[in-house]
Coordinates of C-alpha atoms and ligand atoms in Angstrom, one line a residue:
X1 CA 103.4 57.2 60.6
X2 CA 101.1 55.1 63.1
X3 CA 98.0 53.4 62.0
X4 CA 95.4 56.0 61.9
X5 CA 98.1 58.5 60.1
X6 CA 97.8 55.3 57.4
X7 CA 94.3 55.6 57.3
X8 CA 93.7 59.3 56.5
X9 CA 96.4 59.1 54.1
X10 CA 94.5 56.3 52.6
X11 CA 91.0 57.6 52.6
X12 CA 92.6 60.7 51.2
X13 CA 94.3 59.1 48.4
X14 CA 90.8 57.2 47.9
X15 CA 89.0 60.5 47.4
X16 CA 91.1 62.2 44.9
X17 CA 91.4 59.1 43.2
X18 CA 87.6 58.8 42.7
X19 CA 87.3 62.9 42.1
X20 CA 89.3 62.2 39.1
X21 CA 87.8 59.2 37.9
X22 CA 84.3 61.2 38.1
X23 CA 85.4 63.9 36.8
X24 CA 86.8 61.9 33.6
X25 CA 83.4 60.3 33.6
X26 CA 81.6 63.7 33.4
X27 CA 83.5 64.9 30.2
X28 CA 83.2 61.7 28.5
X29 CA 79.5 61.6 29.2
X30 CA 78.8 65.1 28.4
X31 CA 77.5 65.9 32.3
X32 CA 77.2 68.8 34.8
X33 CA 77.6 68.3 38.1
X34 CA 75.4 70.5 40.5
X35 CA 75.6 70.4 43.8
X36 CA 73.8 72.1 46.6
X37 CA 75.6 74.4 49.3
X38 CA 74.9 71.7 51.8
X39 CA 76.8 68.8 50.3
X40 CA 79.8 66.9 51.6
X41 CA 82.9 68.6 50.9
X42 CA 84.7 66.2 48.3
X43 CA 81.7 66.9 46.6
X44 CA 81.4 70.4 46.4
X45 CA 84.9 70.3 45.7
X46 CA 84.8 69.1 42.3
X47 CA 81.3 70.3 41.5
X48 CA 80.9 72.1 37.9
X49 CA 78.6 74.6 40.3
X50 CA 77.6 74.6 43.1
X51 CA 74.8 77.0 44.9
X52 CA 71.6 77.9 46.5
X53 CA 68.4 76.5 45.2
X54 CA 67.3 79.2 43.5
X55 CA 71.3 79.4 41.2
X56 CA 71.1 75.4 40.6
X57 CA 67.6 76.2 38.7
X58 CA 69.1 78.8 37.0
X59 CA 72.0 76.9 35.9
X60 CA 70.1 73.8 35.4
X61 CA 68.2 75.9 32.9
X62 CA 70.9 77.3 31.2
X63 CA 73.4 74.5 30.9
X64 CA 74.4 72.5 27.5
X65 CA 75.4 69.1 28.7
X66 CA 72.9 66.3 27.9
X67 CA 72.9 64.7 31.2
X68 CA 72.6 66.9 34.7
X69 CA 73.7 65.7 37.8
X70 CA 71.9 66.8 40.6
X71 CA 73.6 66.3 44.2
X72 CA 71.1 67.8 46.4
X73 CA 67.8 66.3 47.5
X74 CA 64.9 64.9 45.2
X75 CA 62.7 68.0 44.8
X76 CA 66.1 70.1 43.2
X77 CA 66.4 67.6 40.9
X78 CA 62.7 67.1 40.2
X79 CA 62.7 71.0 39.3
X80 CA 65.8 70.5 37.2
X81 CA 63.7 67.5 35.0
X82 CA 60.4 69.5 34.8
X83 CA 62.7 72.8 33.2
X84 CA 64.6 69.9 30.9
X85 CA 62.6 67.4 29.5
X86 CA 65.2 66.8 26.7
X87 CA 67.6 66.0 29.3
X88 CA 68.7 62.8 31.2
X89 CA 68.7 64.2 35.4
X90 CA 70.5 62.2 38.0
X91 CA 69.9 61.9 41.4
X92 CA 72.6 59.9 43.1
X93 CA 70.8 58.7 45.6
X94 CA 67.3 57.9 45.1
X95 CA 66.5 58.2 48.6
X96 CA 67.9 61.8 49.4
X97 CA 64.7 63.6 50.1
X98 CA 63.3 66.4 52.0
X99 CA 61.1 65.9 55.0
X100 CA 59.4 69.3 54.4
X101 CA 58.1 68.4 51.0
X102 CA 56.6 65.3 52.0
X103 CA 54.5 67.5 55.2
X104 CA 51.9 68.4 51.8
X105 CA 50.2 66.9 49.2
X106 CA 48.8 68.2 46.2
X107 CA 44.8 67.5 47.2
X108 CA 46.1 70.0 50.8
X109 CA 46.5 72.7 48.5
X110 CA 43.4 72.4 46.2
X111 CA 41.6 72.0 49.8
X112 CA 43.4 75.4 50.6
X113 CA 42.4 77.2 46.9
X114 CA 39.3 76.6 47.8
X115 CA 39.3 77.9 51.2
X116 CA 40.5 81.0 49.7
X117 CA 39.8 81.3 46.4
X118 CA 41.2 84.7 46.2
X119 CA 44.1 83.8 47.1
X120 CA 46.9 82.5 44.8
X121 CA 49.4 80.0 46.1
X122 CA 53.1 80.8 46.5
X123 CA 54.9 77.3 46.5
X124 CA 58.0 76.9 47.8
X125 CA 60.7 74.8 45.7
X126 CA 60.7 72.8 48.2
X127 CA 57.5 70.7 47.5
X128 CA 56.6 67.7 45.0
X129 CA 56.2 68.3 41.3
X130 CA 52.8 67.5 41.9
X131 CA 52.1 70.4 44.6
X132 CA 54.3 72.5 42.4
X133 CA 51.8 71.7 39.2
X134 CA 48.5 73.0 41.5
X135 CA 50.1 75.8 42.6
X136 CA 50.3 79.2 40.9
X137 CA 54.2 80.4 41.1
X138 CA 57.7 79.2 43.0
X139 CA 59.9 80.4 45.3
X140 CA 63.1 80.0 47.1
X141 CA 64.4 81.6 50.3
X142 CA 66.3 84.1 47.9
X143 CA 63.2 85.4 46.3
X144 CA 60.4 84.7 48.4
X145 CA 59.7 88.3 49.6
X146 CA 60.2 89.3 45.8
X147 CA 57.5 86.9 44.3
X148 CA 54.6 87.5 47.4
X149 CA 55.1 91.4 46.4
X150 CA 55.0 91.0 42.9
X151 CA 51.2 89.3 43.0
X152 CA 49.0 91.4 43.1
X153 CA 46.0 90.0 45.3
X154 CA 45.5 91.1 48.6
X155 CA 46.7 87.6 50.3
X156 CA 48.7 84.8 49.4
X157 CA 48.8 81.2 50.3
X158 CA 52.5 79.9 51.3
X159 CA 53.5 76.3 51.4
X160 CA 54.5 74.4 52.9
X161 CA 56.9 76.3 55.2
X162 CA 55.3 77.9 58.1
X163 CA 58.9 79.6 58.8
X164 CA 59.2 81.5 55.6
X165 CA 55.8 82.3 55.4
X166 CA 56.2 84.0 58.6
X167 CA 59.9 85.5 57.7
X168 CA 57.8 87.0 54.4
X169 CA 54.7 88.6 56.2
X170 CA 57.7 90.7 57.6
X171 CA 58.5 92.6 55.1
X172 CA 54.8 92.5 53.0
X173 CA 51.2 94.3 53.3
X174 CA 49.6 91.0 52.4
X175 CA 48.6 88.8 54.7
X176 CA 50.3 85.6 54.6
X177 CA 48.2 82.5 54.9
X178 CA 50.9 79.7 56.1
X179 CA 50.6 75.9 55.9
X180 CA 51.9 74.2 59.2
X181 CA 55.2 72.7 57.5
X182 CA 59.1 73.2 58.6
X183 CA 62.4 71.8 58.3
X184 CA 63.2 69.2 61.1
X185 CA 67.0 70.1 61.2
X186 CA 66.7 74.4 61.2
X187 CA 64.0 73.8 64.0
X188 CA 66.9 72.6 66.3
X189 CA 68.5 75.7 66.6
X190 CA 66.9 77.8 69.5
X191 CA 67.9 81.8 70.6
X192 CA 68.4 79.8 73.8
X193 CA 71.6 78.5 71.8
X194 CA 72.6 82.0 70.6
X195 CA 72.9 83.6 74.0
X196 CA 75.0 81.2 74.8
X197 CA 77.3 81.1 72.2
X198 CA 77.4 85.3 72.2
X199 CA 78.3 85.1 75.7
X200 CA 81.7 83.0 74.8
X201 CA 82.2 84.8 71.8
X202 CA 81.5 88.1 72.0
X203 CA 80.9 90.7 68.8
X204 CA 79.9 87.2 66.8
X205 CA 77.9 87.8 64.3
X206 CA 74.6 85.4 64.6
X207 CA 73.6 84.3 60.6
X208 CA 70.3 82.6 60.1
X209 CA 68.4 81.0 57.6
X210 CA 64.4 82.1 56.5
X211 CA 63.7 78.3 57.4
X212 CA 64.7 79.0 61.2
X213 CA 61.7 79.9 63.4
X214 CA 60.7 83.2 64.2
X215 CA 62.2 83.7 67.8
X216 CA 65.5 82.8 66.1
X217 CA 65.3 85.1 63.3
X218 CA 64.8 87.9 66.0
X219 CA 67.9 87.0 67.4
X220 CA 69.7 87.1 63.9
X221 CA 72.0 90.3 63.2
X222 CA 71.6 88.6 59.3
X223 CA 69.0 86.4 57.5
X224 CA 69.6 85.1 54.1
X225 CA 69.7 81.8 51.7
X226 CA 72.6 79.6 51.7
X227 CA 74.2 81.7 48.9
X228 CA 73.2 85.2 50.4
X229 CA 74.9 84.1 53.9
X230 CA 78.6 83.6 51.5
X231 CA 78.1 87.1 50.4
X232 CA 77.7 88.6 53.9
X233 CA 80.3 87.0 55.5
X234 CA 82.7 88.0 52.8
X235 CA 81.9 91.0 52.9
X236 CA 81.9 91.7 56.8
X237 CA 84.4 93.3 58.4
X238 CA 83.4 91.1 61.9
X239 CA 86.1 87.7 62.6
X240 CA 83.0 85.5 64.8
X241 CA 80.0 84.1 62.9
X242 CA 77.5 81.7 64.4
X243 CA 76.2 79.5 61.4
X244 CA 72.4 79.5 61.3
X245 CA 72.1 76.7 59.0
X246 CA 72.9 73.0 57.6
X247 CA 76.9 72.9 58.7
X248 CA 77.9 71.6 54.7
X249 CA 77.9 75.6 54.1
X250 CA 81.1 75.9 56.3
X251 CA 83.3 74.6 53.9
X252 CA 83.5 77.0 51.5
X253 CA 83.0 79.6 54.1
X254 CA 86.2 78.6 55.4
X255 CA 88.0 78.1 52.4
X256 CA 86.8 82.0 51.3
X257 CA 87.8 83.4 54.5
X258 CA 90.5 81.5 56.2
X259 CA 91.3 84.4 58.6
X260 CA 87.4 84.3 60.0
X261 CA 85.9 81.8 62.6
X262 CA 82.6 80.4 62.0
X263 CA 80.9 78.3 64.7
X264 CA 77.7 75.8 64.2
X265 CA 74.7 77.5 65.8
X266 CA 73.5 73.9 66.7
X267 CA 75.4 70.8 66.6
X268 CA 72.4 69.4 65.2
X269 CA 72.1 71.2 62.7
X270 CA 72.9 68.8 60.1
X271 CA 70.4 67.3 57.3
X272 CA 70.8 64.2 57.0
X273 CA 69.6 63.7 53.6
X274 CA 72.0 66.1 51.9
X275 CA 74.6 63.9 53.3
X276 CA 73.2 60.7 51.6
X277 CA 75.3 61.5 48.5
X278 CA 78.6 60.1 48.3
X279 CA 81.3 60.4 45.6
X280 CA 80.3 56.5 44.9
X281 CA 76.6 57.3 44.7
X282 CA 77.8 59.6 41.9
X283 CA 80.4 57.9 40.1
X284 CA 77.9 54.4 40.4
X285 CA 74.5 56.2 39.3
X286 CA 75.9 58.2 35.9
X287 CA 78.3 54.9 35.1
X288 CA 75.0 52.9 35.3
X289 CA 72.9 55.8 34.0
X290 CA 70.4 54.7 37.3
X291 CA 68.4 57.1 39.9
X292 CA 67.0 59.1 36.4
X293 CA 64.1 61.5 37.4
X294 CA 60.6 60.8 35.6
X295 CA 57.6 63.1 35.7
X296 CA 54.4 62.5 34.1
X297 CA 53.7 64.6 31.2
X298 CA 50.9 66.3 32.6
X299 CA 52.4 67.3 36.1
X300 CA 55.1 68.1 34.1
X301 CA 53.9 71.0 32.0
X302 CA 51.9 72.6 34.7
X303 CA 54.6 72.2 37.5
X304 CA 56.8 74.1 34.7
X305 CA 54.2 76.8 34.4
X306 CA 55.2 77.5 38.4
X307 CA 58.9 77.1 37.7
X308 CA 58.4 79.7 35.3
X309 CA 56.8 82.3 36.4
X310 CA 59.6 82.3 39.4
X311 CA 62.3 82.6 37.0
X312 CA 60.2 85.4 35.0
X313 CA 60.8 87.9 38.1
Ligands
13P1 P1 68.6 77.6 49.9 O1 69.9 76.9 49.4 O2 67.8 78.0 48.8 O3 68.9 78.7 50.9 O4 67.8 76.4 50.6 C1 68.1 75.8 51.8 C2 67.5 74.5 51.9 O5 67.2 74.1 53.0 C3 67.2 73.7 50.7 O6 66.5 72.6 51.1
SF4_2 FE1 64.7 69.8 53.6 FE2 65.6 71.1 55.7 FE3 67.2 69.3 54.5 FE4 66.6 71.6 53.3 S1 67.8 71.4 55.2 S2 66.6 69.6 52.4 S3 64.5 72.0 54.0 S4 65.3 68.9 55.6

């Protein structure tokens, strides 16, 4: 075996090594690992579950170990804290955020309720617990459309994401009163990108995300959450997908449906900051019991209140 034969073997033996040791660590310590569809793949790998945003909450919610794990980004884990005060939540790495949620504040969206006072304000998960506590209900990109229809004012205010509150306003009589945020890494892929890539494969099957913009959701044949996009492909009869999100996805796509061919609608699309978590992070943060989420009280309870009424529907 040459030198870089060596290596993999190494690197390989180093990863199940650690898988174990974390997993050992887990039972010991009474722990759930939850891990977002966009992780790397030795981490989704040995996840306890693993899903969209809108699953992790539910799990989060409904799980009976005394310490969650939370690889994803900072505001999943936040939500997981404000649903579990009783329990410790990790975030391996403190500094795994989300751009989006930092493009609001909590004062932008009391300026807003009082721009339009009639107007209640759909949050998406994707914000602080503090914008979360001001606004009225949540929503993911699974239920989005669900929760604007099931208020029953006239118009709605959607933050932060420009992208699904435009994707919504397609399929409701309200009107839709958007705040200029998006995701950095969905914004790279362009319909420019999809003629290409339907030209070299033809009868692919172009699957995008609610976060994408508008001119590349009329190009898509399917629009979903991370978790809707699993159940499409699986059930699909075509052999060519184009990926219309964060590339982590493709891992269990491939692994469900070895006989299907699933191409990166970008090569950009990657977020970096669901790839800050590695097996170390993990194994290091709940042997140290570091990186623990803490709310104030009071943003607590009425960020809940939000959280709640999501999960209600
Ligand atoms: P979902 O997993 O809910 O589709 O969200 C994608 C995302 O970008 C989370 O930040
Ligand atoms: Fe935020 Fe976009 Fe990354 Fe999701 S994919 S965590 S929205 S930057």
């Amino acid at each position: 075996m040459n030198n870089s034969g060596e290596n993999k073997e190494e690197n390989y033996n180093s990863i199940k090594y650690k898988q174990k040791f974390l997993k050992e660590l887990l039972r010991k310590k009474n722990a759930i690992l939850l891990a977002h569809n966009y992780q790397r793949d030795e981490i989704q790998e040995i996840a306890d579950f693993q899903g969209d945003s809108l699953e992790l909450s539910i799990k989060a919610n409904k799980t009976d170990a005394d310490i969650i794990v939370f690889c994803g980004v900072r505001f999943m884990a936040e939500s997981a804290a404000i649903m579990n005060p009783e329990k410790t939540v990790i975030l391996p790495n403190e500094n795994a955020g989300c751009p989006m949620v930092d493009m609001i504040t909590a004062q932008d969206i009391i300026n807003l309720k009082k721009d339009y006072p009639d107007a209640p304000v759909v949050a998406y998960v994707n914000t602080s617990a503090e914008c979360k506590a001001v606004s009225d209900i949540c929503c993911t990109s699974a239920n989005a459309v669900k929760v604007v229809n099931s208020l029953s004012s006239k118009r709605v205010i959607m933050v932060p994401d420009k992208n699904l509150g435009s994707y919504v306003q397609r399929f409701t009589d309200k009107e839709v009163i958007n705040w200029p945020g998006y995701c950095p890494p969905h914004k790279r892929t362009t319909p420019e990108d999809i003629r290409v890539l339907k030209e070299k494969y033809p009868g692919a099957v172009f699957v995008a995300h609610p976060e994408s913009s508008p001119e590349t959701i009329d190009a898509a044949d399917h629009v979903s959450s991370t978790s809707g996009m699993y159940k499409f492909v699986r059930e699909s009869s075509a052999k060519f997908f184009i990926i219309g999100t964060e590339r982590g996805i493709m891992y269990k796509m491939k692994k469900e449906n070895p006989d299907k061919v699933f191409i990166p609608s970008n090569n950009g699309l990657v977020c970096p900051n669901m790839k800050k978590t590695h097996l170390d992070d993990v194994i290091n943060s709940l042997a140290q019991m570091k990186n623990i989420i803490k709310i104030p009280e009071d943003v607590r309870i009425k960020a809940r209140k939000s959280i709640e009424n999501m999960l209600a529907l």
